[in-house]
PDB file of C-alpha atoms in Angstrom:
ATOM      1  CA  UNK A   1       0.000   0.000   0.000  1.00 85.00           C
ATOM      2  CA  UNK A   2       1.581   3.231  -1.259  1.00 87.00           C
ATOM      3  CA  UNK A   3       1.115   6.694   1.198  1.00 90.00           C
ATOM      4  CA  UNK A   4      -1.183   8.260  -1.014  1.00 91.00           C
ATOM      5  CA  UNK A   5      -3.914   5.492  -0.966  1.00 91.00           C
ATOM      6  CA  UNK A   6      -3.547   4.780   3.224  1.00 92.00           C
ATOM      7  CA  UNK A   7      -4.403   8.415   3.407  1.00 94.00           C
ATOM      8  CA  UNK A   8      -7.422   8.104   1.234  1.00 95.00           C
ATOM      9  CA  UNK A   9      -8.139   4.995   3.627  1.00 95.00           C
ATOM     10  CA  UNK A  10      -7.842   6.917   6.442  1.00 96.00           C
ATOM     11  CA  UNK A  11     -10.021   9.949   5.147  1.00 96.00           C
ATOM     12  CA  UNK A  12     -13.009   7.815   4.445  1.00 97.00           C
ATOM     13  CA  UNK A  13     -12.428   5.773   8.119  1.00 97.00           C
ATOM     14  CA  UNK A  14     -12.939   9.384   9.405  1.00 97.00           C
ATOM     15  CA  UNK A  15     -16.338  10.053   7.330  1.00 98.00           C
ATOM     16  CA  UNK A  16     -17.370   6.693   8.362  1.00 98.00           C
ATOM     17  CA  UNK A  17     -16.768   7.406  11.865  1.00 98.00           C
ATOM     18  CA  UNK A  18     -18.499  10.724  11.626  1.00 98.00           C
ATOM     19  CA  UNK A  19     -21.475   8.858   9.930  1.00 98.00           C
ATOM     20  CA  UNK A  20     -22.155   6.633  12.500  1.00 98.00           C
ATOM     21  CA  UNK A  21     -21.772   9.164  15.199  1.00 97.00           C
ATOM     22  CA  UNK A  22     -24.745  11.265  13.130  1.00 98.00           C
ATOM     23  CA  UNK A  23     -26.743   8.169  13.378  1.00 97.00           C
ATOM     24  CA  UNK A  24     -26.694   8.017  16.758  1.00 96.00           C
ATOM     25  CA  UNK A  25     -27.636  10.854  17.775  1.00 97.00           C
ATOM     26  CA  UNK A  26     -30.205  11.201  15.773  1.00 96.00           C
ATOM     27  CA  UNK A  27     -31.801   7.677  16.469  1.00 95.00           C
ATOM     28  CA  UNK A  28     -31.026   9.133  20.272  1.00 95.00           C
ATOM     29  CA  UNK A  29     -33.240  11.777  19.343  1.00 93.00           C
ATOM     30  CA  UNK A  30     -35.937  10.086  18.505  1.00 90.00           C
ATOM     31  CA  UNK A  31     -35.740   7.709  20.995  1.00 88.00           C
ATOM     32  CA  UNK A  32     -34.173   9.146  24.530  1.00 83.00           C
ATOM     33  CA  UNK A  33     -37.463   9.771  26.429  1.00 83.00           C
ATOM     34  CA  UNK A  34     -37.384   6.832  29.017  1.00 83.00           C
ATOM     35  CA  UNK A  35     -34.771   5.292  27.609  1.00 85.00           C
ATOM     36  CA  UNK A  36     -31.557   4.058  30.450  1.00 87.00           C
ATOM     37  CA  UNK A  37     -29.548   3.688  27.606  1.00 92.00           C
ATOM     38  CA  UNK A  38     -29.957   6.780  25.702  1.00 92.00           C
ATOM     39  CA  UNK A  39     -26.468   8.531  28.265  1.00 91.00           C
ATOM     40  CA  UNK A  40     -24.459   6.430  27.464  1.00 92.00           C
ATOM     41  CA  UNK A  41     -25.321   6.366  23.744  1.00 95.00           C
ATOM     42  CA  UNK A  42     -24.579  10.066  23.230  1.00 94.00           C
ATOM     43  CA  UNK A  43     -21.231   9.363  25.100  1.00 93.00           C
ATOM     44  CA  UNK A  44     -20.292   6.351  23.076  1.00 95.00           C
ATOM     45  CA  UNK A  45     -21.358   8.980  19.647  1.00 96.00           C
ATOM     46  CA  UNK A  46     -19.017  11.707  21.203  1.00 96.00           C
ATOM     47  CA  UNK A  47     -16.060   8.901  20.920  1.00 96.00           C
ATOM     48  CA  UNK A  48     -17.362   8.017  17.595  1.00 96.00           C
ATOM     49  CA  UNK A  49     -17.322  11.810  16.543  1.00 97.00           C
ATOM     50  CA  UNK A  50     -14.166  12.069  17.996  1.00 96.00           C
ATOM     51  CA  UNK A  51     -12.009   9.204  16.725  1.00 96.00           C
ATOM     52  CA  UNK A  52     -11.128  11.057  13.513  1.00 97.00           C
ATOM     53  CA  UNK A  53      -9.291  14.278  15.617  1.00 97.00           C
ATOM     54  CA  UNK A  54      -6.899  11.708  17.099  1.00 95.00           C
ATOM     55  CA  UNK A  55      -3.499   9.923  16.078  1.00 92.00           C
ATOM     56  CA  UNK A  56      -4.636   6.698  14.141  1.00 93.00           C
ATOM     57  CA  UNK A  57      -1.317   4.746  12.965  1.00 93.00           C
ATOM     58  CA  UNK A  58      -0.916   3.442   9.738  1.00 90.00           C
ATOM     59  CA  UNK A  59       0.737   0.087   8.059  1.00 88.00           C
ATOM     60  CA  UNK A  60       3.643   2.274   5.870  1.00 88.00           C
ATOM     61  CA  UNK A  61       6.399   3.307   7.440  1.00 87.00           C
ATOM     62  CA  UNK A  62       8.133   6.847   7.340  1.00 83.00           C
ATOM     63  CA  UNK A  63      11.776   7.301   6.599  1.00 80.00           C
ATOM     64  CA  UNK A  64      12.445   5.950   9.907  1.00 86.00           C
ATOM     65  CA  UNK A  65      11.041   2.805   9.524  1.00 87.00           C
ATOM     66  CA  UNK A  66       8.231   4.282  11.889  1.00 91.00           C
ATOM     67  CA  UNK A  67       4.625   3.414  11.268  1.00 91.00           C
ATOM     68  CA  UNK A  68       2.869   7.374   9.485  1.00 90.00           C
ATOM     69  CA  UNK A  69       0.465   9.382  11.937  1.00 92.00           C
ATOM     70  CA  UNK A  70      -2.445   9.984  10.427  1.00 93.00           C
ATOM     71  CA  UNK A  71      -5.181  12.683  12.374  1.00 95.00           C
ATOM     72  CA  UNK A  72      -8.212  14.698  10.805  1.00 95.00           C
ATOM     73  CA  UNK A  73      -7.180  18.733  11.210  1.00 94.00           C
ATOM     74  CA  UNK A  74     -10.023  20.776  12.387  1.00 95.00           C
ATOM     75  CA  UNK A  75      -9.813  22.524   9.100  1.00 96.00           C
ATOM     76  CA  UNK A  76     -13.281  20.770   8.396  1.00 96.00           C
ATOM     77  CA  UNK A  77     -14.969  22.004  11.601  1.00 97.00           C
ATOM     78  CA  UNK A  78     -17.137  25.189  10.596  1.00 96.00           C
ATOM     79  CA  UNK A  79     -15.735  28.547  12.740  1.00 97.00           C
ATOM     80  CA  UNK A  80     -19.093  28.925  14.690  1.00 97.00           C
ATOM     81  CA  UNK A  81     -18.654  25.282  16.228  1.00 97.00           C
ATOM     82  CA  UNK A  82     -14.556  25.204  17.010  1.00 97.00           C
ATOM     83  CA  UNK A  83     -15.476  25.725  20.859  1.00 97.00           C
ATOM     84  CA  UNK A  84     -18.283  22.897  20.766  1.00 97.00           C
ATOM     85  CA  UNK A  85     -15.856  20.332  18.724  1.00 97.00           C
ATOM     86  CA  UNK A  86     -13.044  21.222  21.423  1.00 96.00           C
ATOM     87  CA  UNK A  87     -15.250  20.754  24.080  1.00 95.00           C
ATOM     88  CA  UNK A  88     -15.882  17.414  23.126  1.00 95.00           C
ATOM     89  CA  UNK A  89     -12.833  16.129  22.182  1.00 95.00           C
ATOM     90  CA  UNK A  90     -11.504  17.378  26.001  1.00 92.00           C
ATOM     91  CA  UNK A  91     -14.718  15.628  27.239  1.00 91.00           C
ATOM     92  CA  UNK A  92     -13.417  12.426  25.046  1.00 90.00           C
ATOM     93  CA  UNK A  93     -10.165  12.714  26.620  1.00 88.00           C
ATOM     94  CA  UNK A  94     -11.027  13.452  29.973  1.00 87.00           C
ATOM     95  CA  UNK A  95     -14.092  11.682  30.806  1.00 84.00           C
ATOM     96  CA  UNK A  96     -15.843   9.429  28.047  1.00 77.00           C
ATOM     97  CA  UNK A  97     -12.728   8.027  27.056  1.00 80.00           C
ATOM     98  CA  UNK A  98     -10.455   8.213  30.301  1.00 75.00           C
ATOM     99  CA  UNK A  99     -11.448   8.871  34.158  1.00 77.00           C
ATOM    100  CA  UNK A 100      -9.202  12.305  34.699  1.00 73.00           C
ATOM    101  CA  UNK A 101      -8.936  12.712  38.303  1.00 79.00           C
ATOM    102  CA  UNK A 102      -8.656  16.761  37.366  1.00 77.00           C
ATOM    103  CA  UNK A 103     -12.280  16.954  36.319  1.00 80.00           C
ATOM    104  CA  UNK A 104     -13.551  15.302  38.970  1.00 78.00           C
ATOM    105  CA  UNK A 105     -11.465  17.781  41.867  1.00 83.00           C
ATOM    106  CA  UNK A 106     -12.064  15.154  44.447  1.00 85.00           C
ATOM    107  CA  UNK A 107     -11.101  15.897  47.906  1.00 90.00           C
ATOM    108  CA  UNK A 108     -10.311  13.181  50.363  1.00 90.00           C
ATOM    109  CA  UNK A 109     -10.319  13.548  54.122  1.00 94.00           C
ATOM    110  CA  UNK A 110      -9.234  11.207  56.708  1.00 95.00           C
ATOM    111  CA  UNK A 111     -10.261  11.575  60.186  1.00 95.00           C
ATOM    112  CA  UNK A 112      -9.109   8.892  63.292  1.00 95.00           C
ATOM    113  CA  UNK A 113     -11.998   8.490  65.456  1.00 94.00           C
ATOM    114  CA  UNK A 114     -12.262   5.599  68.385  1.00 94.00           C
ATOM    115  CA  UNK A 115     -13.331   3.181  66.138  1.00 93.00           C
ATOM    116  CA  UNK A 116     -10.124   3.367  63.540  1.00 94.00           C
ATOM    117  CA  UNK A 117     -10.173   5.953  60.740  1.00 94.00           C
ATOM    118  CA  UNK A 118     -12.564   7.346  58.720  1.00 95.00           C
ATOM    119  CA  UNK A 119     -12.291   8.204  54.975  1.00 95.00           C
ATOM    120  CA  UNK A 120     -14.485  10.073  53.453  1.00 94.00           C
ATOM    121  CA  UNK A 121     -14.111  11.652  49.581  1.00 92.00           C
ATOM    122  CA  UNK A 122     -16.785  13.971  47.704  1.00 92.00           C
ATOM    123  CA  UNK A 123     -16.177  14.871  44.100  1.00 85.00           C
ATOM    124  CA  UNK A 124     -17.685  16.628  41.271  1.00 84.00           C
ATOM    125  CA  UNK A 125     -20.584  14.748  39.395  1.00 80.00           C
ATOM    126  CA  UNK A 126     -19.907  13.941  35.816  1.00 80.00           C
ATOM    127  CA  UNK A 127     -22.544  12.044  33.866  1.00 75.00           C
ATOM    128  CA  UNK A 128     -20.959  12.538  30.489  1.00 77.00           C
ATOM    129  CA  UNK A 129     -24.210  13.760  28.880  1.00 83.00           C
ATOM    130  CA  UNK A 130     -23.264  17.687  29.887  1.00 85.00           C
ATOM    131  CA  UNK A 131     -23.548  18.408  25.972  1.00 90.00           C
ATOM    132  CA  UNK A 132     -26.843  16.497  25.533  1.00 91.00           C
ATOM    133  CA  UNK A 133     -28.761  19.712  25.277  1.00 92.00           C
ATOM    134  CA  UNK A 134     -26.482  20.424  21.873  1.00 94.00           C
ATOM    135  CA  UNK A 135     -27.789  17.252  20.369  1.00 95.00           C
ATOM    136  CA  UNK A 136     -28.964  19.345  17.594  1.00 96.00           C
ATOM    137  CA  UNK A 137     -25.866  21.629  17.187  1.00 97.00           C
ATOM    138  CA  UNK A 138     -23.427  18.583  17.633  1.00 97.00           C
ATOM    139  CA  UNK A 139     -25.685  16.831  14.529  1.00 97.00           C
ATOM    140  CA  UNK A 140     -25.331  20.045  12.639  1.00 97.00           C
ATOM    141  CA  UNK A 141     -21.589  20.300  13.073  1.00 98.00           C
ATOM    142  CA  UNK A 142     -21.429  16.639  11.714  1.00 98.00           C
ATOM    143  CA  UNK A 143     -23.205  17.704   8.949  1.00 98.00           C
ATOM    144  CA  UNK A 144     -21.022  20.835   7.737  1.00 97.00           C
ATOM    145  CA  UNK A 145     -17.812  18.917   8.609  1.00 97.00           C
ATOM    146  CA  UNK A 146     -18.958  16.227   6.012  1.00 97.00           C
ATOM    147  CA  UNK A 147     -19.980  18.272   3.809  1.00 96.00           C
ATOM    148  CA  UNK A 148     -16.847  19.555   2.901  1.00 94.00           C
ATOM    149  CA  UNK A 149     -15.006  16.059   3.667  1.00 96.00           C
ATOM    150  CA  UNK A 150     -17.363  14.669   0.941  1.00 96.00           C
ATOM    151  CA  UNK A 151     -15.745  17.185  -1.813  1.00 94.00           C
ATOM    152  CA  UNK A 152     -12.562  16.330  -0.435  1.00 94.00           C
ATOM    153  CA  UNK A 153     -12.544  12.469  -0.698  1.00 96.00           C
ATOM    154  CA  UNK A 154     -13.629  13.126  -4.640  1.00 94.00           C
ATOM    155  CA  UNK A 155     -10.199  15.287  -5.124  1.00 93.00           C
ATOM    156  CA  UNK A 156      -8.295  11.910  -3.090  1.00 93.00           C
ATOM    157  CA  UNK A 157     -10.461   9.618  -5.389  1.00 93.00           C
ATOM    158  CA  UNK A 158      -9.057  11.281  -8.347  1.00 92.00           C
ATOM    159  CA  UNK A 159      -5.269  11.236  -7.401  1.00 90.00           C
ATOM    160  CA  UNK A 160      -5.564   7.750  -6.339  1.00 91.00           C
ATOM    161  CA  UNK A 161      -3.247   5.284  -9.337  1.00 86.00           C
ATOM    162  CA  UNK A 162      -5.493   3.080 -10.563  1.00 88.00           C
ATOM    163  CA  UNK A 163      -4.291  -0.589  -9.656  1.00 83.00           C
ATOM    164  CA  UNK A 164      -4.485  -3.542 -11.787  1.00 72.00           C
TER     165      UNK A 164
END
């Protein structure tokens, strides 16, 4: 596999990945109203949506012999949604995808008493559905970002060598 066509692989992973976030949250939608599952569906389409913004390693090698990095710029994100797409890539690193101790600001305290100690901790609440309320701008961000990754994969398509 040549450079060129594991980047055209990678571009249409990303619009694949972005797809089946979109479906998600719109099935969500449609269907969260007494539904348990519908939390941790939205979290599982914020990974979805954010798989393509993070370093995916390829099969070809660099110069190096080091595997090539391959990550989606936020070049496709429209300018009135940059602060919504970093706030859920953060929330993809910090909580859906990882347990950050930082978010959560827990406090421990540890008191001796006659009975042995006592531990106690309190920390901040996170559900991981804070952006559920943005359902509809989140969907709408998916929508302009593929938009323009849809022209794009057309201009890959073309410069791909056709194979025999």
């Amino acid at each position: 596999m040549t450079k060129q066509e594991e980047k055209y692989l990678h571009f249409v992973s990303c619009i694949n990945d972005l797809n089946n976030a979109w479906r998600l949250l719109h099935k969500i939608k449609k269907t969260h109203e007494g539904n348990s599952l519908a939390g941790a569906a939205f979290q599982f389409a914020l990974i979805e949506y954010s798989k393509p913004f993070k370093t995916s390693f390829g099969a070809v090698s660099n110069s190096r012999n080091k595997p090539l990095q391959y990550k989606l710029d936020e070049s496709y994100i429209p300018a009135k949604y940059i602060g919504l797409h970093k706030k859920i890539i953060e929330a993809r690193d910090q909580i859906h995808a990882h347990s950050d101790l930082t978010v959560r600001e827990a406090k421990l305290y540890v008191k001796n008493s006659s009975q042995g100690k006592i531990v106690g901790a309190v920390e901040n609440k996170i559900s991981g559905t804070e952006e559920f309320s943005k359902i509809d701008d989140i969907t709408d961000l998916i929508e302009q970002s593929l938009d323009s990754m849809y022209l794009e994969v057309k201009q890959l398509e073309v410069a791909l060598p056709v194979t025999s």
